[in-house]
PDB file of C-alpha atoms in Angstrom:
ATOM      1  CA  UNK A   1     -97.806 -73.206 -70.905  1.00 47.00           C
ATOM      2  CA  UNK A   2     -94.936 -75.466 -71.228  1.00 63.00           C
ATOM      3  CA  UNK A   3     -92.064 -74.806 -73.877  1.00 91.00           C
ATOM      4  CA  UNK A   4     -88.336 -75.563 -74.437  1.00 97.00           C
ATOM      5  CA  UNK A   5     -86.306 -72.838 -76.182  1.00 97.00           C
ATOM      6  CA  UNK A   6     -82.558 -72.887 -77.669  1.00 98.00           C
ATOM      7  CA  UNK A   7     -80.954 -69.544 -77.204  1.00 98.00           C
ATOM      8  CA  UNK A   8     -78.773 -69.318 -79.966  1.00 98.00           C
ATOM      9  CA  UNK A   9     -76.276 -66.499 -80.857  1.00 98.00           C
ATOM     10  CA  UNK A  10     -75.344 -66.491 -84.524  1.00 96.00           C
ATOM     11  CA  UNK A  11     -74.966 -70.270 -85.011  1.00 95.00           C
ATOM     12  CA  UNK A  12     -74.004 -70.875 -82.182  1.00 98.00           C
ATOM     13  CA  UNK A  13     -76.115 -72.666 -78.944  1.00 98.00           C
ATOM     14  CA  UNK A  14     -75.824 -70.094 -76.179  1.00 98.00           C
ATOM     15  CA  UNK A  15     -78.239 -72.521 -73.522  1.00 98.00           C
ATOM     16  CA  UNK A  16     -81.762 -74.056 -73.454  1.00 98.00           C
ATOM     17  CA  UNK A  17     -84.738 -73.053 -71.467  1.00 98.00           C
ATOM     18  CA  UNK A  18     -87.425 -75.045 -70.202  1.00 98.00           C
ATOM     19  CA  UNK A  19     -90.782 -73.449 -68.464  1.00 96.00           C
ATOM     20  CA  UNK A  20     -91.039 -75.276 -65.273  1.00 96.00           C
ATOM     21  CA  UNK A  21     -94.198 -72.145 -64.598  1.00 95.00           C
ATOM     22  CA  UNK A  22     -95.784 -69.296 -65.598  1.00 93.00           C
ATOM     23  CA  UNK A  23     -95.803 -65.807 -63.542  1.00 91.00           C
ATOM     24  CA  UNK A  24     -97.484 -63.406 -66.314  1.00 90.00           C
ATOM     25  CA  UNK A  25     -95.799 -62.110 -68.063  1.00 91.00           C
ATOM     26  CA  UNK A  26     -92.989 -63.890 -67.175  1.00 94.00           C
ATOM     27  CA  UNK A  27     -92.014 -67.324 -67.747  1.00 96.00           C
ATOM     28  CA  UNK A  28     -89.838 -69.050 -65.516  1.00 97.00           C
ATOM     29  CA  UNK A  29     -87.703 -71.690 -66.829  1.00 98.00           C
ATOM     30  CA  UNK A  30     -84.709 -73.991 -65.899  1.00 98.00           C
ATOM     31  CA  UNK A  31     -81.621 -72.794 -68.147  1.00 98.00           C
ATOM     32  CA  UNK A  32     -79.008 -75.049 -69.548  1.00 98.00           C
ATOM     33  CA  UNK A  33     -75.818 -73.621 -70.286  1.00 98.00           C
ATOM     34  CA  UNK A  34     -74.201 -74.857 -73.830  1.00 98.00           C
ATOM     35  CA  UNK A  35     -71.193 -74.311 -75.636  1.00 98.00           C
ATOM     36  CA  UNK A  36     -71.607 -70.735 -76.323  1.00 98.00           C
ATOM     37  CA  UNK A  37     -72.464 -69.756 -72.869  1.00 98.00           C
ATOM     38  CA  UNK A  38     -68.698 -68.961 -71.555  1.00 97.00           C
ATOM     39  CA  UNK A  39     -68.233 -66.019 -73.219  1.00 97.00           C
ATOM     40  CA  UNK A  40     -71.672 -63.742 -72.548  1.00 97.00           C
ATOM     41  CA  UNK A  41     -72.181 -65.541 -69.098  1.00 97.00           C
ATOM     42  CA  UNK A  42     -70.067 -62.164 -67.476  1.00 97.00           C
ATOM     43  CA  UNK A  43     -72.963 -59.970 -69.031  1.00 97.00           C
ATOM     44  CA  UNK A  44     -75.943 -62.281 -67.527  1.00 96.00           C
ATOM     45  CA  UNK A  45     -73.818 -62.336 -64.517  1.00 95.00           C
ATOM     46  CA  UNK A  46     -73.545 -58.378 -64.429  1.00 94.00           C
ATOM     47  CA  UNK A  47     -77.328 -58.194 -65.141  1.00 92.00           C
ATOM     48  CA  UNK A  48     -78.329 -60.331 -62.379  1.00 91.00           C
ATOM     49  CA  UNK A  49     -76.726 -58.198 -59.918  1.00 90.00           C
ATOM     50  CA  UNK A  50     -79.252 -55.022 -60.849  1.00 91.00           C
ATOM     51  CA  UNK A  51     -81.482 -54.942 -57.905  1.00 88.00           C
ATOM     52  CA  UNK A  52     -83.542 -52.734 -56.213  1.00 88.00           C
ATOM     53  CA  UNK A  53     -84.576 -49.192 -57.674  1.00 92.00           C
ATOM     54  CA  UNK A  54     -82.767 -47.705 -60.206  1.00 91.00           C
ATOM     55  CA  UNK A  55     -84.692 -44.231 -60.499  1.00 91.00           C
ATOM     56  CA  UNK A  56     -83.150 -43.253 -64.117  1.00 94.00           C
ATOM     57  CA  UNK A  57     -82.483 -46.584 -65.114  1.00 92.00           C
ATOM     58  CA  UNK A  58     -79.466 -46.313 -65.948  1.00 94.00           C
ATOM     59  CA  UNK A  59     -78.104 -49.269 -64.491  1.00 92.00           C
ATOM     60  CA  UNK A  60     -80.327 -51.598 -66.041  1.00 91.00           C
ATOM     61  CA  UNK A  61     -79.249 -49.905 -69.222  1.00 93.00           C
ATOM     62  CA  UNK A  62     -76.177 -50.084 -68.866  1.00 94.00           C
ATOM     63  CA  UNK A  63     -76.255 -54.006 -67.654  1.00 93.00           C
ATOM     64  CA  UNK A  64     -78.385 -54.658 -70.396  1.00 92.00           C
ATOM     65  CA  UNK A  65     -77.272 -53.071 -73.465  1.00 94.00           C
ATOM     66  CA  UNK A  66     -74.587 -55.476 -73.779  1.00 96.00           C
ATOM     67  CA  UNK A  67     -76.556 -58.249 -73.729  1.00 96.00           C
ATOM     68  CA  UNK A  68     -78.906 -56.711 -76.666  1.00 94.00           C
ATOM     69  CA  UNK A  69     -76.168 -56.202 -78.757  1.00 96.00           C
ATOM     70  CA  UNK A  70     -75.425 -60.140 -78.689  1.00 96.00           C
ATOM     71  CA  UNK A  71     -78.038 -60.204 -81.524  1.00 96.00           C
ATOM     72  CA  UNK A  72     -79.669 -63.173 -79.252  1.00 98.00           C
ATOM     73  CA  UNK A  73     -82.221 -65.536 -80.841  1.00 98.00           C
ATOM     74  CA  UNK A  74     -85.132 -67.904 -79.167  1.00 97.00           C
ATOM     75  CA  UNK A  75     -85.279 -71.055 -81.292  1.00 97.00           C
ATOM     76  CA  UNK A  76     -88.605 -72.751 -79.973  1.00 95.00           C
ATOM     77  CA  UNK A  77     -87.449 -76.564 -80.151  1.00 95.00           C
ATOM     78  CA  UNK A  78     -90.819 -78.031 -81.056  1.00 94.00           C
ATOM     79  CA  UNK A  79     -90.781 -76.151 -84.395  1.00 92.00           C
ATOM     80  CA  UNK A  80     -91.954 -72.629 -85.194  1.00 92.00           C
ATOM     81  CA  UNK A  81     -90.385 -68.716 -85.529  1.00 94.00           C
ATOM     82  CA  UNK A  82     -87.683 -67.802 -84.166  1.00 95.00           C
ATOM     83  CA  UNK A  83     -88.162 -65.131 -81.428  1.00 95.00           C
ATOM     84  CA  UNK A  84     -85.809 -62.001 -81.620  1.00 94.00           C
ATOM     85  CA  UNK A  85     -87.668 -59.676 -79.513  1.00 93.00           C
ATOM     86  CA  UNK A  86     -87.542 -60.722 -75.810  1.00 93.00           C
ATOM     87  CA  UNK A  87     -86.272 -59.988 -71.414  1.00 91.00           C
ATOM     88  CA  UNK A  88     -84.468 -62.678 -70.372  1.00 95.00           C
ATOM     89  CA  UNK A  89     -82.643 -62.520 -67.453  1.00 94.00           C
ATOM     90  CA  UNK A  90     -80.338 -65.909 -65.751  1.00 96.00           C
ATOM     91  CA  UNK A  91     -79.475 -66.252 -62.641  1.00 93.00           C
ATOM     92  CA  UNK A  92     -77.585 -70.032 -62.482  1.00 94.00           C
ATOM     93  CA  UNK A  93     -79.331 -72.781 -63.768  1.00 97.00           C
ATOM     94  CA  UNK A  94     -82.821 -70.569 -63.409  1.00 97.00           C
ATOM     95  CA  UNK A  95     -84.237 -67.499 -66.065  1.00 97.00           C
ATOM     96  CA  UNK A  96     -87.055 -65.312 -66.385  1.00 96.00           C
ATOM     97  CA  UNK A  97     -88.430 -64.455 -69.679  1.00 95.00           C
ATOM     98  CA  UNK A  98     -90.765 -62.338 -71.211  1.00 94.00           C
ATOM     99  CA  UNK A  99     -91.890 -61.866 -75.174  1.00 89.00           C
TER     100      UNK A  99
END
């Protein structure tokens, strides 16, 4: 599977992703940060730093409802639907995603 993505919030071009491999269900991709990336980088930033168990899960909800609420779209450059429903977490210039 190979694919290149534009994560777009609103208008606006949040970063690309490009699948450099596939561990199912996840794909791995290189991330490209564009102009809308400044402002919700803080809220990957805080997400990346949930580790390890988290019994209630509380602190992945509480990393990741933020980042839901960004309304975040996955534009799939070479043409098709948009995706609306997906995990993506980025770490740097690396992200895992799942849809």
């Amino acid at each position: 599977m190979s694919g290149t993505w534009r994560l777009m919030r609103d208008d606006q071009l949040v970063g690309t992703l490009t699948v450099y491999e596939v561990d199912m269900p996840a794909y791995l991709c290189d991330f490209s940060p564009g102009p809308g990336w400044e402002p919700v980088r803080p809220l990957f930033e805080a997400w990346a730093e949930v580790r390890g168990p988290d019994p209630d899960g509380s602190r992945t909800a509480a990393a990741l409802k933020p980042i839901l609420d960004l309304g975040l779209v996955l534009v799939p450059v070479a043409g098709g639907e948009p995706i609306d429903r997906f995990f993506l977490r980025i770490d740097g210039d690396k992200a895992r995603l799942r849809y």
